[in-house]
Amino acid sequence: MKRLIYILLSFTILLSCSNDDDSNPEIVVSGLSGKWNLVNVSGGFIGVDHDFATGVIVWDFNETNKTVVITNTNTDDTLEDSFPTGTYDFLIIDNQGVNELMVDNRNLGNLEIANSQLVIDENFRDGFRFTFNR
C-alpha cells in the first residue's frame, strides 16, 4: 500500500510540473541584421519630436549572436536618444502576435521593419517611437 502511495505521489508531482519556457518564444526577424541609423525620436509624456542626422546614432544588429552594437555620438543630453555607446544583448519576443524588442532586458516596444525602415514603438505606454533608416 505504501508503494502505491509513493507511486501516485510521484506521478502527481511529475504531472504538476509545467514547462513555461515557451511563454514568450524568441523570434528571428528577417532583415534586422546590419546597421540602422536612428533618424527620429517622437512621443513620450511631453511629446518630443527630434530628428538626428544620419550617422549620429547607429545600431548594428547581429542576429546570429543576439547582440546590438550601438554607436551614439549625440552630445546633447537634453535629447532622448535611448542607449549610450556600447554592446547590448537583444531578443525579439512574440507578445500575443506582436513582435517586441528587448535590449539589455528593457522592453522597447513593438518592432516593425518595412521598406528599409525600422520602427520601435512604445507609444502605447506613453513611451517613445524610434525610427531608423538603413
Coordinates of C-alpha atoms in Angstrom, one line a residue:
M1 CA 0.0 0.0 0.0
K2 CA 2.8 2.4 0.8
R3 CA 4.4 1.6 -2.5
L4 CA 1.2 2.6 -4.3
I5 CA 1.0 5.9 -2.4
Y6 CA 4.6 6.7 -3.3
I7 CA 4.0 5.9 -7.0
L8 CA 0.8 8.1 -7.1
L9 CA 2.6 10.9 -5.3
S10 CA 5.5 10.7 -7.8
F11 CA 3.1 10.8 -10.8
T12 CA 1.2 13.8 -9.2
I13 CA 4.5 15.7 -8.7
L14 CA 5.6 15.0 -12.3
L15 CA 2.3 15.9 -13.9
S16 CA 2.0 19.1 -11.9
C17 CA 5.3 20.5 -13.3
S18 CA 4.9 22.8 -16.3
N19 CA 7.2 23.9 -19.0
D20 CA 6.6 27.6 -19.4
D21 CA 9.8 28.2 -21.5
D22 CA 7.5 28.8 -24.5
S23 CA 5.5 31.6 -22.9
N24 CA 7.5 34.2 -24.8
P25 CA 9.2 32.4 -27.7
E26 CA 12.1 34.2 -29.2
I27 CA 11.6 35.4 -32.8
V28 CA 14.0 35.9 -35.6
V29 CA 13.1 38.8 -37.8
S30 CA 14.4 38.6 -41.3
G31 CA 16.2 41.8 -42.4
L32 CA 17.1 43.1 -38.9
S33 CA 20.8 42.3 -39.1
G34 CA 23.1 45.2 -40.1
K35 CA 23.4 48.9 -39.4
W36 CA 20.4 51.1 -38.7
N37 CA 20.6 54.9 -38.3
L38 CA 18.4 56.5 -35.7
V39 CA 16.7 59.4 -37.6
N40 CA 13.8 60.4 -35.4
V41 CA 12.6 60.1 -31.8
S42 CA 9.0 61.1 -31.1
G43 CA 6.4 60.7 -28.4
G44 CA 6.9 60.4 -24.7
F45 CA 4.8 62.1 -22.0
I46 CA 5.8 65.6 -23.1
G47 CA 5.6 64.8 -26.8
V48 CA 9.1 65.2 -28.1
D49 CA 9.9 65.1 -31.8
H50 CA 13.6 65.3 -32.7
D51 CA 15.4 64.4 -35.9
F52 CA 19.0 63.1 -35.9
A53 CA 21.4 63.3 -38.8
T54 CA 22.4 60.0 -40.4
G55 CA 25.4 58.5 -38.6
V56 CA 25.0 60.3 -35.3
I57 CA 23.4 57.2 -33.7
V58 CA 23.9 53.8 -35.3
W59 CA 22.6 50.5 -34.1
D60 CA 24.3 47.4 -35.7
F61 CA 22.3 44.2 -35.1
N62 CA 23.8 40.8 -35.2
E63 CA 21.0 38.2 -35.2
T64 CA 23.5 35.3 -35.0
N65 CA 24.9 36.2 -31.6
K66 CA 21.9 38.3 -30.5
T67 CA 23.8 41.5 -29.9
V68 CA 23.4 45.1 -31.0
V69 CA 26.4 47.4 -31.1
I70 CA 25.2 51.0 -30.5
T71 CA 27.4 53.9 -31.5
N72 CA 26.0 57.1 -30.0
T73 CA 27.8 60.3 -30.8
N74 CA 25.0 62.6 -29.7
T75 CA 26.4 65.3 -27.3
D76 CA 23.1 67.0 -26.4
D77 CA 22.0 65.4 -23.1
T78 CA 18.6 67.1 -23.4
L79 CA 17.6 64.9 -26.3
E80 CA 16.1 61.4 -25.9
D81 CA 18.5 59.0 -27.7
S82 CA 17.9 55.7 -25.9
F83 CA 21.2 53.9 -25.1
P84 CA 24.8 55.2 -24.8
T85 CA 27.5 53.7 -26.9
G86 CA 28.1 50.0 -26.1
T87 CA 27.3 46.4 -26.9
Y88 CA 24.0 45.0 -25.7
D89 CA 22.2 41.7 -25.8
F90 CA 18.8 41.8 -27.5
L91 CA 15.9 39.5 -28.3
I92 CA 12.6 39.7 -30.0
I93 CA 9.6 38.1 -28.3
D94 CA 6.1 37.4 -29.6
N95 CA 3.6 39.1 -27.3
Q96 CA 0.2 38.0 -28.4
G97 CA 1.1 38.2 -32.1
V98 CA 3.1 41.4 -31.8
N99 CA 6.9 41.4 -32.1
E100 CA 8.6 43.3 -29.3
L101 CA 12.2 44.2 -29.0
M102 CA 14.1 43.7 -25.7
V103 CA 17.5 45.3 -25.4
D104 CA 19.5 44.9 -22.3
N105 CA 16.4 43.3 -20.6
R106 CA 14.4 46.5 -21.3
N107 CA 11.3 46.2 -23.4
L108 CA 11.4 48.9 -26.1
G109 CA 8.1 48.1 -27.6
N110 CA 6.6 47.0 -30.9
L111 CA 9.1 46.2 -33.7
E112 CA 8.3 46.7 -37.4
I113 CA 10.5 46.6 -40.5
A114 CA 9.3 47.8 -43.8
N115 CA 10.9 49.4 -46.9
S116 CA 14.4 49.9 -45.3
Q117 CA 12.8 51.5 -42.2
L118 CA 12.8 50.1 -38.7
V119 CA 10.3 51.4 -36.1
I120 CA 10.4 50.6 -32.4
D121 CA 7.2 51.9 -30.8
E122 CA 6.4 52.1 -27.2
N123 CA 3.8 54.8 -27.6
F124 CA 1.1 52.5 -26.2
R125 CA 2.6 53.2 -22.7
D126 CA 3.4 56.9 -23.2
G127 CA 6.9 55.9 -24.4
F128 CA 8.9 56.8 -27.4
R129 CA 8.8 55.9 -31.1
F130 CA 12.2 55.3 -32.5
T131 CA 12.6 55.5 -36.3
F132 CA 15.7 54.1 -38.1
N133 CA 16.7 54.0 -41.7
R134 CA 19.3 51.9 -43.4

